[in-house]
Amino acid sequence: MDGRAAKAGAAEVLKGGLGALTVAESVRLADSAPPGHPVRPENLEHLAALLVERYESTQEVEAVRLAVELIRESAATTPPDDPAHARRLSWLGVCLRLRWECGGDVADLHEAVDIGRRSTRAAPLGHPVHVMCLANSGNTARSRYEALGDADDLAAAIAAFEGAIAAAPEGHDDLSAHHNNLGVALQVRFDRTGDIADADRAIAEGRLAVDGVSGDHPRFGEFLFSLAGSLLARFERTGAIADLDDAIRLGRAAVEATADGHAYKPERLAQLSMALRLRYVRKGLAHDADAAVAAGRAAAAAVPPGHVFRSAILSSASSAFLSRYETTHTAGDLDTAIRYGTETLEAMPEGHPGLSKSQANLVGMLVSRYARDGVVNDLNKAIKIGRQASENDLVDAVSRTSLLFNLGSALRSRFLRTRAVTTKQQAIAAYTQAAKDPQAAPSLRIAAARSAAALLADTDAARAAALLEKAVLTLPETTARNLRRADQEHALVTQGSDLACDAAALAMAGRPGEEQGVKALGILELGRTVLLSQALDVRSDLADLRRHHPALADRFTALRDQLDVNDSDASLEQVTFTEGVRLHGRPVGNDARNRLAEEFADALDVIRAQEGFETFGRPPAPEELLAEAEPGPVVVFNVSRYRSDALVLTSSGVATLPLQALGRKELARRTASFHAALRQATTGTSGSERRAAQKALGQTLEWLWDSAVSPVLDLLGHTRQPADDEKWPRVWWAPGGLLGQLPLHAAGYHTEPVTGVGRRTAMDRVVSSYTPTVRALRYARRRAAPTARARALAVSMPTTPGLPGGGRLRHVGAEVAALARHVPDLVLLSGPAEWGGPEPAPPADRAPTKAEVLLHLPSCPIAHFACHGLTDPDEPSSSRLLLMDHERDPLTVAGLAPVHADAVQLAYLSACHTAVSHAPRLMDEAIHLASAFQLIGFPRVIGTAWEVDDQMAAAIAGDFYARLRLPQQRIDTGRSAHALHDAVRDVRDPFPGTPSLWASFLHVGA
């Protein structure tokens, strides 16, 4: 064939592709221009490129093998000074890397890296070929890192991709590909080091890649897949559900954009399976588990034997089956997971960077099967694999922690079977190593510390306490400010439940005293109400900062307020999706919050660098907390599986009072009985049922007196009712956890005859207030004024849309009228008495809507809500006051977070469940409406612990305000606790055997 014919043949191939040509026919086509012919190198290059495309779409291994031969000859026969020489060398490196992917021969990978470096040196600087060579060389170096784990290769890859981006002109066709390559490499480095900055940057690069091409771009699916992978990796570290949802959406689009039979379809299915599995673990949606299993199984079936990614794909399938088993306990799922896990290890070459992670997974699965079947061989195999893997010097830090944790679990299981002390010590050692690894995810460090402490508690309480104390210090890492509230709450549910109370209990074990009491108090202050404390710490008094550094104060408050915006607010991120995946303009998910959180942290650093502001926004020192006992004692309870105590803060220090009768199991039983009786007291079908319920409530209050309250009051010397001319003492209760579900202020024997020392009840000895923590009380006191201007916001909801019977409250009108008698300067937001009746709806600017409430709240020192309240046990931040627009724009705990008010003094929440949370595993967090109003700035809040009677609520409110009124249009808010105490006692006295009517009302704060 002459030159024109040879070139025409190549052109025809380029126009139509290889089509149905066999590899042998492709060889003959390559020979259409004989050796030495000037067009032969160009033809060979074109054919090699088409063969690569063929391999990627069909997984035909022979195609990539022939491509290597053709491009090798093409490069060898091209003059070194021709720019095409560097390009063809670069292509040779790519083809060698693909051949390694097919067959796993590491020699191909080594040669590919060497060829890639040669091509980069051969390409003229500034020439477009140089950019291409940098990119291809980077991909090959990254592949070798993923195969062999040499960090120098990863560093070289990142440098190459950064060089390619810097050298590519604006608008270059391959710029998106370079951003994608850099994003993938950064994600790989994040997987190795755990540095969250790499994950953030990887996502940013991935977004640039996706935004830079159209949906019909041939690499669009690849870019979606890469971005999804980076989002998934960040979710695994931070727990931000928005990242996971985005990863699934993008991952599905990547799979849909990839044809069946494509070489990378299995990899994309496997990643989607992983993301769906993680969402199933987080949300428990069965369809996610089934979809994860289906995608994992399809990926495993599609990947050919010998493929270098086969092990990773099998591992993903294994994890999907395991996660479904852990919920459904279907035996076949666990067995399938172990089979895939075993095949994963068999498919991995020695020294593979992913080997240790896969070994850790298999160890965990074998331990699970041992727990199910009791087959000792599974346990022995798990320990053997775990020990061998943990001794491997090539294990990266992140994988080592998982490996040590699972090995610890295997050794613990063996100890429980054999009771061998050496095995127990080995388990503790493995858990302890995992707990101390600073590069591991905080959640894993906390879990490891818990496990080690559980084994140590009975023999070395001090060491167990030290481990748990460090875990408590780790909790804030799981609730970083860049996370949304739901993600923060989930992290605390999975990691924080009972952590602080166990740590504090062990700190007091052995020889409780002043020093141990102070330490336990410090632990409880750090580990309880983590989210509330996080908010309180950055709502410090800004007066000094504004006076000395006004610009810093303005920036600090602006960033803080933006981060406090409710999760449902779209102002942080404006996102549009076209066909479900396209990204336009501003980023999705947590990116905006991440940037704000980084700027906020920087602003804090700048403020703390100023003289006199070194502790700005930090928790108060222990001596500052102890000072809060000057106005009256603060009693912090701690009930744990190990022991129960009251930490009593007085002006002389911290006294530790063991409470042996306040056992954890008994507390749980009594609490359940109390709340069952509350329901029966209102829903009982007969008078006898309701009377029995009231009696049961009284019995719990008597037990609460004997086991918790009486010992504390005896210690404080409050053994009788104060005389008429004596000042009533105050006590602040910080119950924590499940104890917060019971009314400590109402504990006692209310129905027994009055003696010379008064009744044996808390209400007849002291004036009670509540606080979530000492730190929260300190915050409230620093904002409290003794009196307030007699101006109030009154929110009245006689009826409520969407509730049965309109949710009619017949006495809220009388309640608001009583308030108006004592506080004449009233901003009244009132709903209609009848919904759908003849009475017109109130004007929009005076309607009790969320917007109107938030408008008037900061300017009214007193706020009174007479309406329905709703507590959400699943998402306590969604607990709400039911206003006119509660169905479309509810006033929730989370919705109150951005509100700041400096002039407010008293909030009266005359609604149900406003001062208690029923979230089973978030009770230490005190996430309820009363704490939300405290955070706004109200130093004193009146709330309720359960449903209240409408008529009784009106009577107590009227009496309460009558006791606070002062001359000259002032209200004595400083006496709010005494006023409530007296008003409730006045109701209690005629009805002592009906505690459901009066014991619900409580005072929170200063």
mmCIF file of N, CA and C in Angstrom, residues 965-971:
data_model
loop_
_atom_site.group_PDB
_atom_site.id
_atom_site.type_symbol
_atom_site.label_atom_id
_atom_site.label_comp_id
_atom_site.label_asym_id
_atom_site.label_seq_id
_atom_site.Cartn_x
_atom_site.Cartn_y
_atom_site.Cartn_z
ATOM 1 N N ARG A 965 -44.905 41.510 90.164
ATOM 2 C CA ARG A 965 -45.162 42.906 89.811
ATOM 3 C C ARG A 965 -44.554 43.857 90.831
ATOM 4 N N LEU A 966 -43.895 44.889 90.312
ATOM 5 C CA LEU A 966 -43.298 45.950 91.129
ATOM 6 C C LEU A 966 -43.898 47.293 90.719
ATOM 7 N N PRO A 967 -43.715 48.321 91.533
ATOM 8 C CA PRO A 967 -44.180 49.666 91.118
ATOM 9 C C PRO A 967 -43.382 50.154 89.896
ATOM 10 N N GLN A 968 -43.903 51.224 89.311
ATOM 11 C CA GLN A 968 -43.214 51.931 88.224
ATOM 12 C C GLN A 968 -42.935 51.022 87.015
ATOM 13 N N GLN A 969 -43.938 50.215 86.695
ATOM 14 C CA GLN A 969 -43.887 49.405 85.472
ATOM 15 C C GLN A 969 -42.641 48.522 85.412
ATOM 16 N N ARG A 970 -42.316 47.913 86.539
ATOM 17 C CA ARG A 970 -41.190 46.981 86.570
ATOM 18 C C ARG A 970 -41.680 45.598 86.975
ATOM 19 N N ILE A 971 -40.932 44.570 86.559
ATOM 20 C CA ILE A 971 -41.223 43.187 86.899
ATOM 21 C C ILE A 971 -39.998 42.602 87.593
#
